Tab-separated table of C-alpha atoms in Angstrom:
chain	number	residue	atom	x	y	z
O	511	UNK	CA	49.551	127.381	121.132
O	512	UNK	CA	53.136	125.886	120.070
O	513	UNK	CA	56.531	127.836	119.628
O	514	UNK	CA	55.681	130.911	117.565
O	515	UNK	CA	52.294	131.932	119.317
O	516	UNK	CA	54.025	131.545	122.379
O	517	UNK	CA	56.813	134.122	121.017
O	518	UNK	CA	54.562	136.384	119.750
O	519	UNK	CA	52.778	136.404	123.151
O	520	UNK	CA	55.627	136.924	124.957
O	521	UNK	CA	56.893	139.930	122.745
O	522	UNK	CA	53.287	141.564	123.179
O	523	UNK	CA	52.984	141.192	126.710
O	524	UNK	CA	56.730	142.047	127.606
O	525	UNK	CA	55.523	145.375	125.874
O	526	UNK	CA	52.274	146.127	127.606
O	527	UNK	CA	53.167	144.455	131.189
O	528	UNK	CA	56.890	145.427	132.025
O	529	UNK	CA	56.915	148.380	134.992
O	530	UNK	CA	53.018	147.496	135.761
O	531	UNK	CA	52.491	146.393	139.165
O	532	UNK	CA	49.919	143.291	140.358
O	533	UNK	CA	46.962	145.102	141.931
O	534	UNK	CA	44.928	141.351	141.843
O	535	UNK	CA	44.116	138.143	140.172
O	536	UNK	CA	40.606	136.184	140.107
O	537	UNK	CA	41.235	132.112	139.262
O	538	UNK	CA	37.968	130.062	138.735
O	539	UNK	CA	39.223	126.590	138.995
O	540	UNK	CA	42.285	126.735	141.669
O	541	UNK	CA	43.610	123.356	139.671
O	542	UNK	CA	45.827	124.965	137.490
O	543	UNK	CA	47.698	126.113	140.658
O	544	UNK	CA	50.571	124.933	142.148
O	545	UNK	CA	49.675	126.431	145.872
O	546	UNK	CA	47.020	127.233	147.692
O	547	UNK	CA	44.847	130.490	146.049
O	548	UNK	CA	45.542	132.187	149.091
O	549	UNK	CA	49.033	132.289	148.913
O	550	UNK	CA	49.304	133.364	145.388
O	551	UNK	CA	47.755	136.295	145.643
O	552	UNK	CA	49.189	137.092	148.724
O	553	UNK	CA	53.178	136.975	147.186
O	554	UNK	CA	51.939	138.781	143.934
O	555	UNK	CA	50.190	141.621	144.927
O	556	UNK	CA	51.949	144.478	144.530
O	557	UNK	CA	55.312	142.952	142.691
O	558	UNK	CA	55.942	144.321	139.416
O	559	UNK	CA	56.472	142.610	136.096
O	560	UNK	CA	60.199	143.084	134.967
O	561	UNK	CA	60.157	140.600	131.528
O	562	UNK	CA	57.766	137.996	130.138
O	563	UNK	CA	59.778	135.298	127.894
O	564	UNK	CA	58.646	132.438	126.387
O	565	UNK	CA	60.213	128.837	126.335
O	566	UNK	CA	58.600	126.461	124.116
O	567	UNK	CA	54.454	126.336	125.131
O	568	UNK	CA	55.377	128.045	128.586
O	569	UNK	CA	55.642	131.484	129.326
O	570	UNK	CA	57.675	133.196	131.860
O	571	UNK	CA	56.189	136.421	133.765
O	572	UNK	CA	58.749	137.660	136.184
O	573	UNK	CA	58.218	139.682	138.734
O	574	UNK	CA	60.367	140.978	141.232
O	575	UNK	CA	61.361	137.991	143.509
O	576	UNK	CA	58.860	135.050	142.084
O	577	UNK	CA	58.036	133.813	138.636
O	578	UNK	CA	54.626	133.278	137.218
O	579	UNK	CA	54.694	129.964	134.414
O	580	UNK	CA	52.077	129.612	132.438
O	581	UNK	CA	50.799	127.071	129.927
O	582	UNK	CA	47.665	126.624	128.185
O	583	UNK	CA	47.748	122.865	127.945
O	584	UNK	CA	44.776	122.316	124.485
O	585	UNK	CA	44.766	126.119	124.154
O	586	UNK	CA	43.707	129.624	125.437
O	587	UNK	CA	43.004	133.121	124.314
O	588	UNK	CA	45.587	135.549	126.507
O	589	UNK	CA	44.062	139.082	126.001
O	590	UNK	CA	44.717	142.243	127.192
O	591	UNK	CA	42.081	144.825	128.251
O	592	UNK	CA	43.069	148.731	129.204
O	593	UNK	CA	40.038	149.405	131.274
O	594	UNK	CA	37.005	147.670	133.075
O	595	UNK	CA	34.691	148.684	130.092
O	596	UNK	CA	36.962	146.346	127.958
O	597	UNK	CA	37.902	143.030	130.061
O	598	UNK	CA	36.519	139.762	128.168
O	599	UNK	CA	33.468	137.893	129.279
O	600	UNK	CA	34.606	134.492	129.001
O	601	UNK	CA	37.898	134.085	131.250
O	602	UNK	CA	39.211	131.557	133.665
O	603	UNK	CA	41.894	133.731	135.161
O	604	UNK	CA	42.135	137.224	135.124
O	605	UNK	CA	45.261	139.647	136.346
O	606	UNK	CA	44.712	143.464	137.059
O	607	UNK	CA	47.118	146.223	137.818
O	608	UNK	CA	47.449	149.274	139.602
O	609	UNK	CA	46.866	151.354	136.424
O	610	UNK	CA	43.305	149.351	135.783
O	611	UNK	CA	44.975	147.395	132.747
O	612	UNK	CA	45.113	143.491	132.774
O	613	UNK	CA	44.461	140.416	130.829
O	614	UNK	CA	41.766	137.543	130.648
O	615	UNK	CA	43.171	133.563	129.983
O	616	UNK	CA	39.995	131.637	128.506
O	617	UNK	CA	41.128	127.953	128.483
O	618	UNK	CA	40.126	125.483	126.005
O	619	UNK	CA	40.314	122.271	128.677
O	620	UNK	CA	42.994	122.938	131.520
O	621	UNK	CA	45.899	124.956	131.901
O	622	UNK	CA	49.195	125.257	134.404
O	623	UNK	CA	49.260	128.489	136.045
O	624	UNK	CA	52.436	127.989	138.642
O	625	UNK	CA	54.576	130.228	140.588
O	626	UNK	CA	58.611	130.095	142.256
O	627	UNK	CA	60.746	131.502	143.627
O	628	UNK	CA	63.206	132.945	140.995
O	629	UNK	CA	65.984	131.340	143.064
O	630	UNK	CA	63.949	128.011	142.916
O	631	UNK	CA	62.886	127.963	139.254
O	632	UNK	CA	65.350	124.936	138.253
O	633	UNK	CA	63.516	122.749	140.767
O	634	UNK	CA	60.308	123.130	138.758
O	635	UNK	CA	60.241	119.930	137.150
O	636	UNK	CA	57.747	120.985	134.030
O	637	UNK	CA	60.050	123.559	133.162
O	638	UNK	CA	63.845	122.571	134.281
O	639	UNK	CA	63.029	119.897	131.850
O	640	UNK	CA	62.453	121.631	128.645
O	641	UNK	CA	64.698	121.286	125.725
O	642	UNK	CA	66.202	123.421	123.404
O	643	UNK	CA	63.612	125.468	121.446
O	644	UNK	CA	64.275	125.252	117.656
O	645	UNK	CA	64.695	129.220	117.285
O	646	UNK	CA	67.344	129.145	119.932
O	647	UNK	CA	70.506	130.431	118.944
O	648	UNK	CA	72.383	127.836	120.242
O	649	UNK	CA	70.356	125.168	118.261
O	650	UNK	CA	72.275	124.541	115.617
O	651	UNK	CA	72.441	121.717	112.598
O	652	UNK	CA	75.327	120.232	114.981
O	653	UNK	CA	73.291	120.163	118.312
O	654	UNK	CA	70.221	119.123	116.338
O	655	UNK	CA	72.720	115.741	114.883
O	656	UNK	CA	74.101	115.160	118.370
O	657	UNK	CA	71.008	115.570	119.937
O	658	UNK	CA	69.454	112.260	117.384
O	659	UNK	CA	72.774	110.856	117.702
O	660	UNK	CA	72.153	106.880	119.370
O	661	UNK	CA	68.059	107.694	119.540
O	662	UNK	CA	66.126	104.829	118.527
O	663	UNK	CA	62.865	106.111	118.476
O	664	UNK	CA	60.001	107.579	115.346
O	665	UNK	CA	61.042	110.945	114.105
O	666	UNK	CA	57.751	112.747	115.120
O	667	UNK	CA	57.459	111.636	118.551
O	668	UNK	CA	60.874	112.175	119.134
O	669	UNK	CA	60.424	115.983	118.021
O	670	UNK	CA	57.202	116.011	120.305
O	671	UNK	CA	58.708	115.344	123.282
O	672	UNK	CA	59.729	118.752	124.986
O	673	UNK	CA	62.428	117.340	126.767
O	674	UNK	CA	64.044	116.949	123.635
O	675	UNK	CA	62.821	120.009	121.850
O	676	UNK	CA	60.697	122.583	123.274
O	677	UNK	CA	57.761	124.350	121.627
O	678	UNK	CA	56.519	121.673	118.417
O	679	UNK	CA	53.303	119.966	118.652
O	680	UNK	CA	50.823	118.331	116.313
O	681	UNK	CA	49.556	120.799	114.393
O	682	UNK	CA	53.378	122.317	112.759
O	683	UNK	CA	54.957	118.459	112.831
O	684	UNK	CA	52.810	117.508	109.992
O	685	UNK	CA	54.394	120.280	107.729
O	686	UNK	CA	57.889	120.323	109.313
O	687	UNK	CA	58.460	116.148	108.246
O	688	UNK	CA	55.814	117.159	104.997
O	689	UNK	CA	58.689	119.738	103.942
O	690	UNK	CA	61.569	117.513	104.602
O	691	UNK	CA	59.683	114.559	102.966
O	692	UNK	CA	60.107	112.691	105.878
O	693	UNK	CA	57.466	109.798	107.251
O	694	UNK	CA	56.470	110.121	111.272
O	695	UNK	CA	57.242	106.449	111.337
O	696	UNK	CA	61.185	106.834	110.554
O	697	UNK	CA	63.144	105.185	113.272
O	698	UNK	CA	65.929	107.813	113.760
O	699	UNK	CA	68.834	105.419	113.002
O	700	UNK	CA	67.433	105.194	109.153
O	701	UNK	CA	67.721	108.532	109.073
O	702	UNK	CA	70.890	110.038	106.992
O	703	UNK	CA	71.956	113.460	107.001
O	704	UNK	CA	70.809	115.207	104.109
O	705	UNK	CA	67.544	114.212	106.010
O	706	UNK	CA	68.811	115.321	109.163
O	707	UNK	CA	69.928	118.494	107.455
O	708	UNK	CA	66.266	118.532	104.875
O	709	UNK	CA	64.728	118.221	109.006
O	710	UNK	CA	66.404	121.372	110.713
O	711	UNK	CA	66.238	123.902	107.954
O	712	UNK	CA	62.389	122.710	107.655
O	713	UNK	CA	61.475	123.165	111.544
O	714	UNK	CA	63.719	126.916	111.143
O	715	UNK	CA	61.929	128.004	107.890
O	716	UNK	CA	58.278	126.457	109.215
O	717	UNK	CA	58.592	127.973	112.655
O	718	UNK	CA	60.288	131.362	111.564
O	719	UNK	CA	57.690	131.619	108.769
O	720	UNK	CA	54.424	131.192	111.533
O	721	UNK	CA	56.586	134.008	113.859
O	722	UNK	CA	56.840	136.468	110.699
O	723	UNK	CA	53.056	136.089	109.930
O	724	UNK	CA	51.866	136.714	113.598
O	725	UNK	CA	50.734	132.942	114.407
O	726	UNK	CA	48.323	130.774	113.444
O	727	UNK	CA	45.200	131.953	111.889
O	728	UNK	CA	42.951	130.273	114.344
O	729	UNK	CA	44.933	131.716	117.658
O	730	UNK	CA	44.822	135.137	118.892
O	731	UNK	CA	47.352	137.060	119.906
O	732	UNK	CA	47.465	139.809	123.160
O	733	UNK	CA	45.305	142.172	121.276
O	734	UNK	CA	42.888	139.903	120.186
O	735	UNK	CA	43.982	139.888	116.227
O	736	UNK	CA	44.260	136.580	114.302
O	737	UNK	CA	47.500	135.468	112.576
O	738	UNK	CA	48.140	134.768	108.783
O	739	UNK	CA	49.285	131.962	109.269
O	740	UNK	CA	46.846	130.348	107.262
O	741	UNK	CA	45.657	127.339	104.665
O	742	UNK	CA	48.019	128.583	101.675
O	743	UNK	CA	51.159	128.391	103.830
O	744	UNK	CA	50.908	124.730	105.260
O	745	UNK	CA	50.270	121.506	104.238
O	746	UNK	CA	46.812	121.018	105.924
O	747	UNK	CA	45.784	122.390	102.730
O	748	UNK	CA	45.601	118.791	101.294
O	749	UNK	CA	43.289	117.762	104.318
O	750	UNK	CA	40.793	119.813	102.699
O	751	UNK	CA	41.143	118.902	99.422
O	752	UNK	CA	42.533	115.045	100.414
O	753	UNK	CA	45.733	115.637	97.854
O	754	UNK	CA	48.785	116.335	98.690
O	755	UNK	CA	49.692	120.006	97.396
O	756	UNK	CA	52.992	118.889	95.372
O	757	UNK	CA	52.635	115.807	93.817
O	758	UNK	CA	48.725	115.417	94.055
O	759	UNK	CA	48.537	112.390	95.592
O	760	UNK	CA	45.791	111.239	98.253
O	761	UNK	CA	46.916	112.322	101.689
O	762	UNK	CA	46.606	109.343	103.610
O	763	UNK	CA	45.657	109.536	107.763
O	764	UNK	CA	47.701	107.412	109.920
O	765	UNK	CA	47.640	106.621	113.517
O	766	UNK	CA	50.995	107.539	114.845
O	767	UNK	CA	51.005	106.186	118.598
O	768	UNK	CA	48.652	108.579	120.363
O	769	UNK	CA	48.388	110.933	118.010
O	770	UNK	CA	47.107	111.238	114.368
O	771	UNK	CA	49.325	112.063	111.220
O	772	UNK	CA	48.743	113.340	107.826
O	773	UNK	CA	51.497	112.017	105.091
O	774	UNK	CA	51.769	112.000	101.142
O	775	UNK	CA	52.490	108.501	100.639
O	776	UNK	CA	54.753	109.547	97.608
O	777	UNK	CA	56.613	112.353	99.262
O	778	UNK	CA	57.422	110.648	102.563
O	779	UNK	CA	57.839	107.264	101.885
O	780	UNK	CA	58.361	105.061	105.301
């Protein structure tokens, strides 16, 4: 899950969830806690959800004096279910209410399930820490220069890192630098600013293209559908194929720190 399945999520569930009031939760590995089991379902019982945002891969379930953050760390299916006769069978955490509806969160590895005090939400460190999301209003071309302005750093982990920008992660980098014909290994001070510029209206178009289309097509969202998202819209369809999809040259796969990267050697020249 990056930014736009976290934004569809957040629509969906803001929908179904907002008035509903916590009659329970079940959590099968207390891990992805940030108290004590107990406790949790002691302050949530009974509160009622009053939004669900999203902010970069974290989503934001308030409730009436605490906040619920979630993140699903390699992945997870969030699903809703109206009735017993219709709740999941796989599920690591699962959240009733008082009118029997609820969702399941199947995890692919581990997640963060956490909860504050609204009061006390800028002292959560994963959170207080996030950057701008690229779909932010206030993220403009300007913020976007100032924000690479005296960075030293490659590109692509630079746009990784949520404390610089929340919500990217290594599946859309490869076609957000693929579009602006930009190599992960750029140090940001090579950079110029029709690049700069090629960069931001990429990560916009990219990101606000996956929203439009409901996702990815291998996540669900709330109600269990697919996205579009799919192999014709993104450049992973020369990972198939092993060209690249403009100029038809051998997509080449290059270690890029602790990740992997896919580049057209012709299109994004280092």
């Amino acid at each position: 899950m990056e930014l736009p399945e976290a934004l569809i999520l957040s629509q969906q569930m803001e929908k179904e969830l907002v008035g509903k009031r916590i009659s329970g939760i079940e959590v099968v590995n207390p891990k992805c806690l940030n108290m004590p089991f107990e406790e949790v379902q002691k302050i949530i019982k009974g509160k009622k959800v009053t939004s669900v945002k999203a902010k970069g891969k974290w989503l934001f379930i308030s409730l009436n004096t605490h906040i619920i953050l979630f993140n699903p760390g390699m992945g997870a299916d969030l699903l809703y279910f109206t009735s017993d006769s219709n709740v999941p069978e796989k599920y690591q955490i699962k959240m009733e209410f008082e009118d029997k509806t609820g969702f399941t969160i199947h995890v692919s590895w581990f997640c963060y399930l956490h909860l504050v005090a609204s009061e006390n939400l800028q002292d959560h460190k994963r959170t207080a820490q996030l950057g701008m999301t690229p779909l932010d209003e206030s993220f403009t071309l300007e913020y976007f220069m100032d924000l690479l302005a005296k960075k030293r750093g490659y590109i692509k982990s630079f746009l990784l890192n949520q404390k610089n920008i929340a919500g990217i992660g290594n599946f859309y980098i490869h076609d957000i630098l693929f579009s602006a014909k930009i190599h992960p290994l750029r140090k940001i001070p090579s950079l110029t600013r029709e690049e700069i510029e090629a960069l931001y209206h990429s990560m916009q178009t990219l990101l606000s293209k996956s929203v439009e289309l409901r996702g990815l097509r291998y996540e669900r969202d709330f109600y269990g559908n697919r996205g579009q998202f799919n192999e014709e819209d993104y450049f992973k369809v020369g990972y198939n194929s092993g060209l690249c999809p403009v100029c038809n040259t051998h997509v080449q796969k290059i270690k890029t720190g602790s990740t992997s990267s896919y580049v057209c050697p012709k299109c994004q020249p280092v």
